[in-house]
Tab-separated table of C-alpha atoms in Angstrom:
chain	number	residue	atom	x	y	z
A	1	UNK	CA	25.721	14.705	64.184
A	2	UNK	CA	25.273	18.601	63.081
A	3	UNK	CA	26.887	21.472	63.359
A	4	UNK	CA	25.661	23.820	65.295
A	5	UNK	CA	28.031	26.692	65.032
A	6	UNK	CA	31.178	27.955	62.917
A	7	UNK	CA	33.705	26.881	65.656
A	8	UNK	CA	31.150	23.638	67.301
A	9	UNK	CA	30.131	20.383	66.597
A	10	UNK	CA	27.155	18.646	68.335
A	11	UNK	CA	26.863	14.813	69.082
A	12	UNK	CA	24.097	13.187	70.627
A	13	UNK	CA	24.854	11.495	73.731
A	14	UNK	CA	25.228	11.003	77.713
A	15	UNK	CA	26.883	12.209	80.148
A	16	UNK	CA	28.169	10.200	83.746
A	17	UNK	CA	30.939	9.851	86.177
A	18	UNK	CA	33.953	7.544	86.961
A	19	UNK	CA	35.688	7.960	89.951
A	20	UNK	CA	35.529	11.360	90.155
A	21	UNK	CA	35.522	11.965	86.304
A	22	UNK	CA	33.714	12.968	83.367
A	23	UNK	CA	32.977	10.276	81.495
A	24	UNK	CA	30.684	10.427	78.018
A	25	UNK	CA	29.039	8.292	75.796
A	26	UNK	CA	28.171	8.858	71.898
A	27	UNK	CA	27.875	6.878	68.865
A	28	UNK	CA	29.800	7.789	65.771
A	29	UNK	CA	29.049	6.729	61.878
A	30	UNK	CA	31.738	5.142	60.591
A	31	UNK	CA	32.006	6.992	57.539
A	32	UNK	CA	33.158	9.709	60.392
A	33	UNK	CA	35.721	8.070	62.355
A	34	UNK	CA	38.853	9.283	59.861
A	35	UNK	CA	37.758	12.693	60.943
A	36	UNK	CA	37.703	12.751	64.663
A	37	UNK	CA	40.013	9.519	65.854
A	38	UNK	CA	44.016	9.494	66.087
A	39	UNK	CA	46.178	7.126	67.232
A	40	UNK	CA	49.079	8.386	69.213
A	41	UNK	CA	52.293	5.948	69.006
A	42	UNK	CA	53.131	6.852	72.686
A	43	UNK	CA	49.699	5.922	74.016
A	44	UNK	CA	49.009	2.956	71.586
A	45	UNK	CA	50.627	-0.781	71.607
A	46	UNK	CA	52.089	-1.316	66.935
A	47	UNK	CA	49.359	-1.595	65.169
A	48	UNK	CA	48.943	-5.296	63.240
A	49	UNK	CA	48.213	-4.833	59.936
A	50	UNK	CA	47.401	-8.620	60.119
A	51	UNK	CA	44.738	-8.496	62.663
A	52	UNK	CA	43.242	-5.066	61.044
A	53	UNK	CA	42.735	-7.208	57.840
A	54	UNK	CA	40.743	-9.792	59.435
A	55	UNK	CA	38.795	-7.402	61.117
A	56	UNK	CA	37.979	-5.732	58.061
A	57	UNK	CA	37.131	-9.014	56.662
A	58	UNK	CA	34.876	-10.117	59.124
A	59	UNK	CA	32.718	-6.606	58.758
A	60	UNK	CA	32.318	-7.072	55.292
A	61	UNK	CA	31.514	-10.308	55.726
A	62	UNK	CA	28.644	-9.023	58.108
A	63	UNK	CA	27.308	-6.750	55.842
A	64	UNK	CA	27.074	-9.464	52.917
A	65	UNK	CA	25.314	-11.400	55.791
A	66	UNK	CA	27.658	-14.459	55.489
A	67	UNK	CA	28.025	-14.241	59.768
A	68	UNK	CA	26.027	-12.769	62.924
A	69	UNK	CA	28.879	-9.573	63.579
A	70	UNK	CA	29.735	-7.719	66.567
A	71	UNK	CA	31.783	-4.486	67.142
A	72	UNK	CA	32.192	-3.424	70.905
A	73	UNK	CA	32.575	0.331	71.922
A	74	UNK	CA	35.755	2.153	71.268
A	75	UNK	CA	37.753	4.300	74.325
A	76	UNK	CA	38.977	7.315	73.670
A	77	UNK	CA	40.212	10.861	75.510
A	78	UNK	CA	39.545	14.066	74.749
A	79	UNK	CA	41.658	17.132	75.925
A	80	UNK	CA	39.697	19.609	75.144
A	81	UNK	CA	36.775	20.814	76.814
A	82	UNK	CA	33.707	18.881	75.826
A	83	UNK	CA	30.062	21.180	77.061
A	84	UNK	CA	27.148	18.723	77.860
A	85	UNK	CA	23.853	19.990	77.161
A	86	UNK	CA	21.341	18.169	79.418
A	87	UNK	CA	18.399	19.531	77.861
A	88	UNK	CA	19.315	18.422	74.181
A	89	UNK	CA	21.382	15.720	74.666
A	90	UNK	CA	24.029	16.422	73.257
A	91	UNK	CA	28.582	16.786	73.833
A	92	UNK	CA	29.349	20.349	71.848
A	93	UNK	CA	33.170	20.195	71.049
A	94	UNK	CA	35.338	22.279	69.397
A	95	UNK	CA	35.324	21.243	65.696
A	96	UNK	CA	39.246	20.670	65.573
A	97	UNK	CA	38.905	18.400	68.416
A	98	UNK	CA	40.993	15.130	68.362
A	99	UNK	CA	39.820	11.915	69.869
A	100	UNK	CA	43.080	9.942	71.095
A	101	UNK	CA	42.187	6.389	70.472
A	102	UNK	CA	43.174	4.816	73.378
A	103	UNK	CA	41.287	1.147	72.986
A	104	UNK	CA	39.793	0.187	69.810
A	105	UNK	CA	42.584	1.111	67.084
A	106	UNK	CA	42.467	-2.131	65.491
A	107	UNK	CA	38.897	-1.803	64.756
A	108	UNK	CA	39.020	2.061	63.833
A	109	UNK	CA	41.490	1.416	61.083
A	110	UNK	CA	39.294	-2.326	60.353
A	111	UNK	CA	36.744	0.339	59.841
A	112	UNK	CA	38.108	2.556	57.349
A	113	UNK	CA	39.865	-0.774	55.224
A	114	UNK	CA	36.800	-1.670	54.662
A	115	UNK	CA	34.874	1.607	53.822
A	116	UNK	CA	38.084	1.828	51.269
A	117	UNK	CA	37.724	-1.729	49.993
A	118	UNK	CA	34.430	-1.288	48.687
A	119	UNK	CA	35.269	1.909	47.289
A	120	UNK	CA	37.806	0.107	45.238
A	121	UNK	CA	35.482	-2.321	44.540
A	122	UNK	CA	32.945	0.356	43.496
A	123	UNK	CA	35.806	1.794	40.824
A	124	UNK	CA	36.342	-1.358	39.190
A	125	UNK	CA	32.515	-2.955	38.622
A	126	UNK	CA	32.838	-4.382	36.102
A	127	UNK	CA	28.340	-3.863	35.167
A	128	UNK	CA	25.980	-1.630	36.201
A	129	UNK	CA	24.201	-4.060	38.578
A	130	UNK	CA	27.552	-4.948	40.374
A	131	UNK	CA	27.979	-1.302	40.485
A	132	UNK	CA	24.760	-0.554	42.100
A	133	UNK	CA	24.704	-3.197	44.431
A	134	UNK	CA	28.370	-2.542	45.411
A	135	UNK	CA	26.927	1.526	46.726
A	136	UNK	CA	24.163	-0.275	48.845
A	137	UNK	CA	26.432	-1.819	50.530
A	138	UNK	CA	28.744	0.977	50.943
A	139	UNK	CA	25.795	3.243	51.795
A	140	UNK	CA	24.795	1.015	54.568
A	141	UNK	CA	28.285	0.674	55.936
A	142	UNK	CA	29.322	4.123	56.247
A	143	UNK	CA	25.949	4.605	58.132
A	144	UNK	CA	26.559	2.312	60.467
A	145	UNK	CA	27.392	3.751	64.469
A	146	UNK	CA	30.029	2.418	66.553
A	147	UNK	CA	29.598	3.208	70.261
A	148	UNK	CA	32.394	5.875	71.904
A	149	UNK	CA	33.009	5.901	75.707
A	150	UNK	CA	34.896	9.449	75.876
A	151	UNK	CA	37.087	10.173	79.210
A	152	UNK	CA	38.060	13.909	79.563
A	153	UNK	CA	40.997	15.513	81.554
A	154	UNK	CA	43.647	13.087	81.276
A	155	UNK	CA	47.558	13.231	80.471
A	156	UNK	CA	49.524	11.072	78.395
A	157	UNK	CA	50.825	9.226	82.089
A	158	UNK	CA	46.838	8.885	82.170
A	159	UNK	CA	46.077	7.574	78.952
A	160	UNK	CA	49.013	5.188	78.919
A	161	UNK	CA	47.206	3.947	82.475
A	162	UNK	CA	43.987	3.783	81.077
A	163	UNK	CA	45.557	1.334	78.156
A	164	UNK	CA	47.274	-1.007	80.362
A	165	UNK	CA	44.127	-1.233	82.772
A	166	UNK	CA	41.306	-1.716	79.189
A	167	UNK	CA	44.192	-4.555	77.640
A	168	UNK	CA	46.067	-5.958	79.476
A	169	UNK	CA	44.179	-6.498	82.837
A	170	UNK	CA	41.256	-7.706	81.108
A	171	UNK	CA	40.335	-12.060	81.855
A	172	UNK	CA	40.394	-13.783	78.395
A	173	UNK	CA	37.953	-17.257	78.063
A	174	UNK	CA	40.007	-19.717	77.370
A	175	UNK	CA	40.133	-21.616	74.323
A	176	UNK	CA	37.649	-23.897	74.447
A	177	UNK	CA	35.370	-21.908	76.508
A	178	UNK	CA	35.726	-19.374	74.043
A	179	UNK	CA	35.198	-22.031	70.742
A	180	UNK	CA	32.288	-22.965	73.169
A	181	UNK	CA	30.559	-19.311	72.628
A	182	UNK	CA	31.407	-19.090	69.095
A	183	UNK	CA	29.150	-19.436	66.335
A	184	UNK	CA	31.142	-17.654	63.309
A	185	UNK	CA	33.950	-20.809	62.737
A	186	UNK	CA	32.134	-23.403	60.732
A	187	UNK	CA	34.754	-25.634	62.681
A	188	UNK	CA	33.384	-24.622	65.986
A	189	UNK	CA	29.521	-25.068	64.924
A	190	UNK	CA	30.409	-28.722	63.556
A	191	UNK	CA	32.673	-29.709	66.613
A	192	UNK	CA	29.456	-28.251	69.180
A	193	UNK	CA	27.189	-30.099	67.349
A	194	UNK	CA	28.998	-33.205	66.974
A	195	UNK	CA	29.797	-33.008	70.538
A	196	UNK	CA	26.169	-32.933	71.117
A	197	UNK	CA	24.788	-35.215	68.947
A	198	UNK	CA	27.174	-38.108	67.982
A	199	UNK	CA	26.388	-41.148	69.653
A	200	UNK	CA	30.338	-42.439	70.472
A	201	UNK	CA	31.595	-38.436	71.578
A	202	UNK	CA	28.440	-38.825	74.048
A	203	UNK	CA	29.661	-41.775	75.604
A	204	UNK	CA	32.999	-40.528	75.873
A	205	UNK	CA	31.771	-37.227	76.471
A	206	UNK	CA	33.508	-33.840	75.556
A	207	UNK	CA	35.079	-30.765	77.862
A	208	UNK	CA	33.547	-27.725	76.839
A	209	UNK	CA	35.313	-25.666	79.880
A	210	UNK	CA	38.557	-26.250	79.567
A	211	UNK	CA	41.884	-26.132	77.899
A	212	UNK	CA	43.507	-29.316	79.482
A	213	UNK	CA	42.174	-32.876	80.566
A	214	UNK	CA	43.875	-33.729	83.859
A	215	UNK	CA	44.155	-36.761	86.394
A	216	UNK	CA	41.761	-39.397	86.457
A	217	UNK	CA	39.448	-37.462	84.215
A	218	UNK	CA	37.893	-39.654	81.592
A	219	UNK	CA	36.582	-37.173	79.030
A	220	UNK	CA	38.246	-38.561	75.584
A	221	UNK	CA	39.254	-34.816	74.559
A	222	UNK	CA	38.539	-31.249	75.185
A	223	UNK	CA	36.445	-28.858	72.588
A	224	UNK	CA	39.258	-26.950	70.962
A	225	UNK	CA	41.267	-30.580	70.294
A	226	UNK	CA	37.884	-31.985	68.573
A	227	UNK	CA	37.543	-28.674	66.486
A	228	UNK	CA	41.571	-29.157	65.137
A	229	UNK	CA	40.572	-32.873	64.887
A	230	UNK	CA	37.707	-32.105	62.007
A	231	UNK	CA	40.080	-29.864	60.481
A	232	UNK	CA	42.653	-32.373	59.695
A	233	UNK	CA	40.172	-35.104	58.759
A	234	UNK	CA	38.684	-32.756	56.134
A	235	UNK	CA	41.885	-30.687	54.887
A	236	UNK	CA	45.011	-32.773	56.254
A	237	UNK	CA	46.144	-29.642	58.188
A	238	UNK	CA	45.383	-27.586	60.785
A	239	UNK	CA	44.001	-24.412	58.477
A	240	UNK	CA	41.200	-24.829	56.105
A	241	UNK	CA	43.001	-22.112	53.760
A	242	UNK	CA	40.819	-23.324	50.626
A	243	UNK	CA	37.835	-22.746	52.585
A	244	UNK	CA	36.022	-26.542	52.300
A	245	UNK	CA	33.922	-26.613	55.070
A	246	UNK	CA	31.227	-23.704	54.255
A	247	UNK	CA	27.662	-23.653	54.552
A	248	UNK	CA	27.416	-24.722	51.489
A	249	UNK	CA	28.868	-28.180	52.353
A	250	UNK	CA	28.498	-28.247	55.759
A	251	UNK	CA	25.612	-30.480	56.084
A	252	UNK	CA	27.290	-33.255	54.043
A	253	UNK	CA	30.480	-32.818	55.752
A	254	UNK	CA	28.296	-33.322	59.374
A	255	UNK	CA	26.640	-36.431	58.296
A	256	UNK	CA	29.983	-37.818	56.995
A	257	UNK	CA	32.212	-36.791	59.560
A	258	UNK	CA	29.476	-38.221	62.443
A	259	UNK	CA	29.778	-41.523	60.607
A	260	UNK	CA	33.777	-41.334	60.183
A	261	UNK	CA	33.579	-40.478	64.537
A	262	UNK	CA	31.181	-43.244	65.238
A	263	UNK	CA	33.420	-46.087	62.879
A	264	UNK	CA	36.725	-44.631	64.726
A	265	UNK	CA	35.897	-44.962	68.275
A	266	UNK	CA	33.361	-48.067	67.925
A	267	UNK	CA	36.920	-49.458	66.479
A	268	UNK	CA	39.362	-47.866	69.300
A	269	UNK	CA	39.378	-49.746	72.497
A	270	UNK	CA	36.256	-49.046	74.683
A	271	UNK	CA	37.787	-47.142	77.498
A	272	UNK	CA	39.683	-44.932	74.694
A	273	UNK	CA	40.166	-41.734	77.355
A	274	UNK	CA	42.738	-43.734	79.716
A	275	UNK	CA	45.563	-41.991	79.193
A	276	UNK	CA	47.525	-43.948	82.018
A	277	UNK	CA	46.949	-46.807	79.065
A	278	UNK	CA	46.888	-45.712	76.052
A	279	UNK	CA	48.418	-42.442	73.997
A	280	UNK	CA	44.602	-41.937	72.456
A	281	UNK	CA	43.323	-39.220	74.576
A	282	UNK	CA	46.102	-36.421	73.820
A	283	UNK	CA	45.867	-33.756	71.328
A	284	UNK	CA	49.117	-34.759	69.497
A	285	UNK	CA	47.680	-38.144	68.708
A	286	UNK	CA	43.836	-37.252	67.974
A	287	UNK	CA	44.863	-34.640	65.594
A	288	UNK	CA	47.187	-37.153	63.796
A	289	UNK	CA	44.686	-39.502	63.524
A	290	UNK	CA	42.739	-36.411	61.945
A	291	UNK	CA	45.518	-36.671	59.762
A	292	UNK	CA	45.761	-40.537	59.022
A	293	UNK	CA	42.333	-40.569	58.310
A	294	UNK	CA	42.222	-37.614	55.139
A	295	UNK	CA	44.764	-39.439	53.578
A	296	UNK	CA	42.425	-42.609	53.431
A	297	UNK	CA	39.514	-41.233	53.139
A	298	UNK	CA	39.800	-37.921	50.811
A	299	UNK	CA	43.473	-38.570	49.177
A	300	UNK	CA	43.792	-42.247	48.462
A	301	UNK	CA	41.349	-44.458	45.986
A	302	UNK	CA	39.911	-47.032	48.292
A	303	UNK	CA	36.320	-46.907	47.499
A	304	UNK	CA	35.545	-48.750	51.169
A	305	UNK	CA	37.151	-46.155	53.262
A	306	UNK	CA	34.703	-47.674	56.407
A	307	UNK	CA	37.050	-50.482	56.556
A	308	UNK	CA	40.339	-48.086	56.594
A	309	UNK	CA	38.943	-46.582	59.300
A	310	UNK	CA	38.267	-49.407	61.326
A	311	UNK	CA	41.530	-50.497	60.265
A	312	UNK	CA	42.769	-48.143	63.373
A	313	UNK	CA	41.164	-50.727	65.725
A	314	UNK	CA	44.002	-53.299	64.866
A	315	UNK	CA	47.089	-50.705	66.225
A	316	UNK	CA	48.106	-51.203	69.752
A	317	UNK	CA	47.523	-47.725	71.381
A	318	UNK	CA	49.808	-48.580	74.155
A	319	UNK	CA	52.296	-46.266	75.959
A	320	UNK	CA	54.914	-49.410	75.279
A	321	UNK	CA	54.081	-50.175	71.891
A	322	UNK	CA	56.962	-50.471	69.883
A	323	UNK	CA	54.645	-48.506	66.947
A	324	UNK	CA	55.573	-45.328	68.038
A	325	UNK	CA	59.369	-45.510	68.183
A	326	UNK	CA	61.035	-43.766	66.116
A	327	UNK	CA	57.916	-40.775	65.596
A	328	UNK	CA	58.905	-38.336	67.267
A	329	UNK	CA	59.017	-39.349	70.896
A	330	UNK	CA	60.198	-41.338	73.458
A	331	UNK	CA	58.742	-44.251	76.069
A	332	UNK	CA	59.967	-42.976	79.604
A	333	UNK	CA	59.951	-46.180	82.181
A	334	UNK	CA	59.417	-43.857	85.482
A	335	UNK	CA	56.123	-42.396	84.211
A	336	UNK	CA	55.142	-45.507	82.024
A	337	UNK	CA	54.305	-43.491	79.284
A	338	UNK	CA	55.224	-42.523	75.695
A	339	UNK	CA	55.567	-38.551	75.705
A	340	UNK	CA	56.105	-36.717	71.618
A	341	UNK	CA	58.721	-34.033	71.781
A	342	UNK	CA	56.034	-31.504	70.783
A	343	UNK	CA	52.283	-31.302	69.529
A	344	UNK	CA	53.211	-30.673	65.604
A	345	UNK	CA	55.831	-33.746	66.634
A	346	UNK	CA	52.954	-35.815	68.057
A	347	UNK	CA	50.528	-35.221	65.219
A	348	UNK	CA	53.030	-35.902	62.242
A	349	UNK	CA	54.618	-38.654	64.389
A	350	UNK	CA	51.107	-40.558	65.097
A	351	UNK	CA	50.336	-39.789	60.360
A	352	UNK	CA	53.406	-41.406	60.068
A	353	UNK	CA	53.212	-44.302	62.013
A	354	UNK	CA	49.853	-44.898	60.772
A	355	UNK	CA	50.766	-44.916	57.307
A	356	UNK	CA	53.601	-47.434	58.131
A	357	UNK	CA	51.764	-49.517	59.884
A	358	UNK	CA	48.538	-49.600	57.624
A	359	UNK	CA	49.884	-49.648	54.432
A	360	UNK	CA	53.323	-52.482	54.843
C-alpha cells in the first residue's frame, strides 16, 4: 500500500465482475484495517463481544504457534469511486474512503483486540527479553494481510441484501461433520483418533457424518457425543475450563482413556448400540457414564479403578429397569422405552444412578 498522490491511495489488487458489477479484490495489513473499515449498525447484525474475544484468542494463539489458524476474506462496499489501473495493478481510492464492513466484523474488531492486547502486553514486560520478544510478535501480526472482496455501487437496501445472502443463506456442516474437519479442539483430535484406533469403538463403529443415530442403525454413538463423552471422563463436565487435556498431556490422557473405552464396553453387553434394548446408545446416558466414570477414576481413592469400571457391566441397561426411576425420566409402555426429560436430565440422571447403585 502507498500513496500515490495528496488526495489517493493505491492498493494492489484485481479487478472482475458479478452479475453485472464491479467487483475487487485486495489484501489489507492488519495493522491497517482501523483506518479504512466501519461498521454501520443499519447494515450489520450486534456485534458479540463474546465471539470477538475468542477470535482474538485464537489469532494470538496462531501467532505463538499453539494451533494451525485460518482467517477467510472479509466483504465490504465501497461508495465511492474506486479507478482500476490494469497496467499496475492496482484500486486508487480517494484517501477518505470508507469501507462498510458488510461480512467479516467479528474478525475486523478480533483483529484490532489483538493488535491492542499485545500492545498492553508490550507496556507491562516485566524484562527486556519479554519485552523484545513481545514486539516480534507484534511486528509480525500487524504485517499480516487479510484478503478484501470489495463490491462498488450499492445502497444501504443493497448492502443489507448482500448481508442476508453472505450469513444467513450460507449451509453450515453439522456438528459432527464439522468436529470431523477439525483439528484445533484437543477433544476433537482425541475423539478422531480414538474413533480410529480403539479396538471396542471399531467394533461398534462411530458416525462421523451425522448429528443423530436413527432406526435400526447400530453405530454405538455419533462423533460429537464421543468428543462430550472424553470431556466428562477427564473433567466431570462438559467444558474443560482448567484446560487438562493439552498437548502437553495429551498422549497420556490417549493411552488412558483407550484403556478406560476398551474396559467399559468389553464390560457393557455385546450388542451395546440396540437402543430398542437398552438406554446405552443415547447421548444423555454415554455422557453420564462420562460422568460416573471421573468420579471413580480421577475423584475417588480406589487405587484399582479397572475394576470400577467394569463394575458398569453388573447394571441392567434395560429400558424397564427399575435403576433409572426416579433420574430424571420416565418408562413409557407404548414405545417400550425409558425416555430422560432432557439431555443435562439424562446425563446427571444416568451419574446419579450410578453412584447409587455402585456405591450402596
Amino acid at each position: 500500500m502507498s500513496i500515490a498522490n495528496s488526495i489517493k491511495i493505491s492498493f494492489k489488487g484485481s479487478k472482475g465482475n458479478q452479475f453485472g458489477r464491479d467487483t475487487f479484490v485486495t489484501m489489507i495489513p492488519f495493522n491497517k484495517i482501523e483506518s479504512f473499515f466501519k461498521v454501520f449498525p443499519e447494515v450489520q447484525r450486534k456485534l458479540s463481544k463474546p465471539r470477538v474475544k475468542s477470535i482474538a484468542k485464537y489469532i494470538l494463539d496462531g501467532i505463538d504457534k499453539k494451533r494451525m489458524t485460518f482467517l477467510s476474506a472479509i466483504t465490504v462496499t465501497c461508495k465511492n469511486e474506486i479507478e482500476y489501473n490494469e497496467a499496475e495493478s492496482t484500486l486508487d481510492v480517494d484517501i477518505s474512503t470508507v469501507f462498510s464492513v458488510n461480512d467479516g466484523q467479528h474478525r475486523s474488531e478480533a483483529i484490532k483486540l489483538a493488535i491492542s492486547t499485545l500492545k498492553e502486553q508490550i507496556e507491562n514486560a516485566s524484562s527486556d527479553n519479554e519485552y523484545e520478544k513481545l514486539n516480534e510478535k507484534l511486528e509480525i501480526l500487524e504485517n499480516m494481510t487479510i484478503p478484501v472482496v470489495i463490491f462498488t455501487n450499492i445502497n444501504q437496501k443493497g448492502e443489507q441484501q448482500l448481508f442476508h445472502d453472505l450469513n444467513l443463506l450460507a449451509s453450515k456442516p453439522n456438528k459432527s461433520i464439522a468436529l470431523n474437519f477439525d483439528s484445533s479442539d484437543q477433544y476433537n483430535k482425541l475423539a478422531k483418533e480414538l474413533a480410529r484406533n480403539n479396538e471396542q469403538l471399531l467394533r461398534l463403529n462411530i458416525e462421523t457424518g451425522k448429528t443423530q443415530i436413527r432406526g435400526n442403525n447400530k453405530q454405538i454413538m455419533v462423533l460429537s457425543t464421543l468428543r462430550n463423552m472424553l470431556c466428562f471422563i477427564i473433567t466431570g463436565a462438559n467444558k474443560d475450563k482448567n484446560n487438562k487435556l493439552n498437548i502437553d498431556t495429551y498422549t497420556d490422557y490417549y493411552n488412558t482413556l483407550d484403556e478406560i473405552i476398551n474396559l467399559l464396553f468389553e464390560s457393557l453387553p455385546e450388542d451395546a448400540s440396540n437402543r430398542d434394548k437398552y438406554i446405552i446408545g443415547t447421548a444423555a446416558t454415554l455422557q453420564g457414564i462420562g460422568k460416573y466414570l471421573n468420579e471413580v477414576i480421577y475423584n475417588q481413592n480406589k487405587l484399582d479403578w479397572q475394576s470400577e469400571v467394569k463394575r458398569l457391566g453388573t447394571i441392567d441397561w434395560s429400558h424397564s429397569s427399575s435403576v433409572w426411576e426416579t433420574y430424571g425420566g420416565n418408562y413409557i409402555p407404548e414405545k417400550d422405552k425409558f425416555v430422560f426429560t432432557g439431555t443435562s436430565a439424562g446425563i446427571n440422571g444416568v451419574y446419579e444412578a450410578l453412584k447409587y447403585k455402585l456405591n450402596n
